Coordinates of C-alpha atoms in Angstrom, one line a residue:
M1 CA 0.9 10.6 2.2
I2 CA -0.1 7.6 0.5
L3 CA 0.5 7.4 -3.4
L4 CA -0.8 4.8 -5.8
V5 CA 1.8 4.4 -8.8
I6 CA 0.1 2.7 -11.8
G7 CA 0.1 2.6 -15.5
D8 CA 0.4 0.8 -18.9
F9 CA -3.3 -0.1 -19.0
H10 CA -3.6 -0.4 -22.9
I11 CA -7.3 -0.7 -22.9
P12 CA -9.0 -1.4 -25.3
D13 CA -6.2 -1.9 -27.7
R14 CA -4.5 -5.2 -25.8
E15 CA -6.5 -5.8 -22.7
K16 CA -10.4 -5.5 -22.3
E17 CA -10.5 -4.3 -18.7
I18 CA -8.4 -3.9 -15.4
P19 CA -8.5 -7.1 -13.8
F20 CA -11.3 -7.2 -11.0
E21 CA -9.0 -8.0 -8.2
I22 CA -6.8 -5.0 -8.8
M23 CA -9.6 -2.6 -9.2
Q24 CA -11.3 -3.9 -6.1
K25 CA -8.0 -3.4 -4.1
I26 CA -7.6 0.3 -5.5
Q27 CA -11.1 1.2 -4.8
N28 CA -11.0 0.0 -1.3
S29 CA -7.9 1.8 -0.3
K30 CA -7.3 5.4 0.3
F31 CA -5.1 7.4 -1.7
D32 CA -3.9 11.0 -1.6
L33 CA -2.6 11.2 -5.1
I34 CA -2.3 8.8 -8.0
L35 CA 0.8 8.9 -10.3
C36 CA 0.2 7.4 -13.7
T37 CA 3.0 6.5 -16.2
G38 CA 0.5 6.8 -19.2
D39 CA -0.6 4.6 -22.0
L40 CA -4.3 4.6 -20.5
T41 CA -5.3 4.6 -24.3
D42 CA -9.0 4.9 -23.1
P43 CA -9.8 8.4 -21.7
E44 CA -12.5 6.6 -19.3
I45 CA -9.5 5.1 -17.5
F46 CA -8.4 8.6 -16.4
N47 CA -11.8 9.3 -15.2
R48 CA -12.0 6.2 -13.2
L49 CA -8.7 6.8 -11.4
Q50 CA -10.1 10.5 -10.9
S51 CA -13.0 9.2 -9.1
I52 CA -10.5 7.5 -6.5
A53 CA -7.9 10.4 -6.0
P54 CA -6.3 13.4 -7.9
V55 CA -4.2 12.0 -10.8
K56 CA -1.0 13.2 -12.2
N57 CA -0.7 11.5 -15.6
V58 CA 2.0 11.6 -18.3
I59 CA 1.2 10.8 -21.9
G60 CA 2.5 7.3 -23.2
N61 CA 3.7 6.4 -26.6
M62 CA 0.4 4.6 -27.4
D63 CA -1.8 7.5 -26.0
Y64 CA -1.2 9.4 -29.2
Y65 CA -3.1 7.0 -31.3
F66 CA -6.1 7.2 -29.1
G67 CA -6.6 11.0 -29.0
S68 CA -5.3 11.6 -25.7
R69 CA -2.7 14.5 -26.3
E70 CA -3.5 16.8 -23.3
F71 CA -0.9 15.0 -20.8
P72 CA 2.6 16.3 -20.3
R73 CA 5.6 14.1 -21.1
S74 CA 7.0 14.5 -17.6
I75 CA 5.8 15.8 -14.2
L76 CA 7.7 17.0 -11.1
V77 CA 5.8 16.3 -7.8
E78 CA 7.4 18.0 -4.7
L79 CA 6.6 16.5 -1.2
D80 CA 8.0 17.7 2.1
K81 CA 11.1 15.7 2.0
Y82 CA 11.6 14.5 -1.6
R83 CA 11.2 15.2 -5.2
I84 CA 9.4 12.7 -7.7
G85 CA 9.8 12.7 -11.3
L86 CA 7.2 11.2 -13.5
I87 CA 7.9 10.0 -17.1
H88 CA 6.6 7.5 -19.4
G89 CA 9.8 6.0 -20.6
T90 CA 9.5 6.3 -24.3
G91 CA 12.9 6.6 -26.0
I92 CA 15.0 5.0 -23.1
R93 CA 17.5 2.6 -24.9
P94 CA 17.5 -0.3 -23.8
R95 CA 14.1 -0.1 -22.3
G96 CA 14.4 0.7 -18.7
S97 CA 18.0 1.2 -18.7
P98 CA 19.0 2.5 -15.1
E99 CA 21.8 4.5 -16.4
Q100 CA 19.4 6.4 -18.9
L101 CA 16.8 6.7 -16.2
A102 CA 19.4 8.2 -13.7
K103 CA 20.4 10.7 -16.2
I104 CA 16.9 11.9 -16.5
A105 CA 16.5 12.0 -12.7
Y106 CA 19.6 14.2 -12.5
K107 CA 18.2 16.5 -15.1
M108 CA 14.9 16.7 -13.3
R109 CA 16.8 17.1 -9.9
V110 CA 14.7 14.4 -8.4
D111 CA 15.3 11.7 -5.6
I112 CA 12.8 9.2 -7.1
L113 CA 11.9 8.7 -10.7
I114 CA 9.0 6.7 -11.8
S115 CA 8.6 5.6 -15.5
G116 CA 6.6 2.9 -17.3
H117 CA 6.7 1.6 -20.9
T118 CA 8.5 -1.5 -20.0
H119 CA 5.3 -3.2 -18.5
A120 CA 7.9 -4.9 -16.0
Q121 CA 7.6 -3.8 -12.4
S122 CA 10.9 -2.8 -10.7
V123 CA 12.5 -1.2 -7.7
R124 CA 15.9 -0.1 -8.3
L125 CA 18.4 2.2 -6.7
H126 CA 21.0 3.7 -9.0
N127 CA 23.7 6.0 -7.8
H128 CA 21.4 6.9 -4.9
I129 CA 18.4 7.7 -7.3
L130 CA 15.3 5.3 -6.5
L131 CA 14.0 4.0 -9.8
L132 CA 10.4 2.7 -9.8
N133 CA 8.2 1.2 -12.5
P134 CA 5.0 -0.1 -11.4
G135 CA 4.6 -2.4 -14.5
S136 CA 1.3 -2.9 -16.4
A137 CA -2.1 -2.7 -14.5
T138 CA -3.5 -5.0 -16.9
G139 CA -0.3 -7.4 -17.5
S140 CA -0.5 -6.4 -21.2
W141 CA 2.3 -7.3 -23.4
G142 CA 4.9 -4.6 -23.7
G143 CA 7.1 -5.2 -26.7
G144 CA 10.1 -6.3 -24.4
P145 CA 10.8 -8.2 -21.2
S146 CA 7.4 -7.6 -19.8
T147 CA 6.0 -10.4 -17.5
G148 CA 2.4 -10.5 -18.4
I149 CA 1.5 -10.2 -14.6
P150 CA -0.9 -7.0 -13.6
S151 CA 1.0 -4.9 -11.0
F152 CA 1.0 -1.6 -9.4
Q153 CA 2.8 0.2 -6.5
I154 CA 1.7 1.9 -3.3
L155 CA 4.1 4.5 -1.8
S156 CA 3.7 5.5 1.8
E157 CA 6.2 7.6 4.2
I158 CA 7.0 6.0 7.7
N159 CA 9.4 7.8 10.0
N160 CA 11.6 9.3 7.3
K161 CA 11.3 6.1 5.2
L162 CA 9.5 5.5 2.0
K163 CA 7.8 2.0 1.9
I164 CA 7.3 0.6 -1.6
S165 CA 4.6 -2.0 -1.7
S166 CA 4.8 -3.8 -5.0
T167 CA 1.6 -5.7 -5.7
F168 CA 0.9 -8.3 -8.3
L169 CA -1.8 -10.5 -9.6
K170 CA -0.9 -14.0 -10.1
S171 CA -3.6 -17.0 -10.5
G172 CA -6.3 -14.8 -9.5
R173 CA -4.6 -13.7 -6.1
L174 CA -3.0 -10.5 -5.1
S175 CA 0.6 -10.5 -3.3
S176 CA 3.0 -7.9 -2.4
Q177 CA 6.6 -7.2 -2.0
I178 CA 7.8 -4.6 0.3
N179 CA 11.1 -2.5 0.0
I180 CA 12.1 0.4 2.2
F181 CA 13.9 3.5 0.9
N182 CA 15.7 5.5 3.6
L183 CA 15.2 9.2 2.7
E184 CA 18.1 10.2 4.7
T185 CA 20.8 7.8 3.5
R186 CA 19.1 7.3 0.2
E187 CA 19.5 3.6 0.3
L188 CA 17.1 0.5 0.0
E189 CA 17.0 -1.3 3.2

């Protein structure tokens, strides 16, 4: 199974559109499921994502201001060998705190917790819980330690290991960083 993890678009309130290079990469790839951390702010973004693959989306703190109230605050995705929790990350203090995120992961009983809100891409292991944040698909400002670099993640399972490909757009070029999470030992390799 191949999953696209993406979020924090903030279109049109902070950014005009998804960068061409990111949209091209997404449209030219095949995904079984898209996990979105919210803050689409424009319902049309959800429709564009749905044209690529089925979407599981949580509501972001800015989605309320744009009339997008139909999404849940959290989603549990159960796959064959692991469980993924999906949240936006609003209310986590300090933003993106691994301790706070791990507490949420334990409550949700998940192996992997995906969150957004910080606009800063990250792959972290905290107490054997994999914490992922795809960053902002548009690189929009996030009110905290955001990088301004558009990013997303692709997850794929290979031989009982989860490959996390974190993709960034810098100076008009896409580059990726690979991390491997061993599903048996629950450690990053």
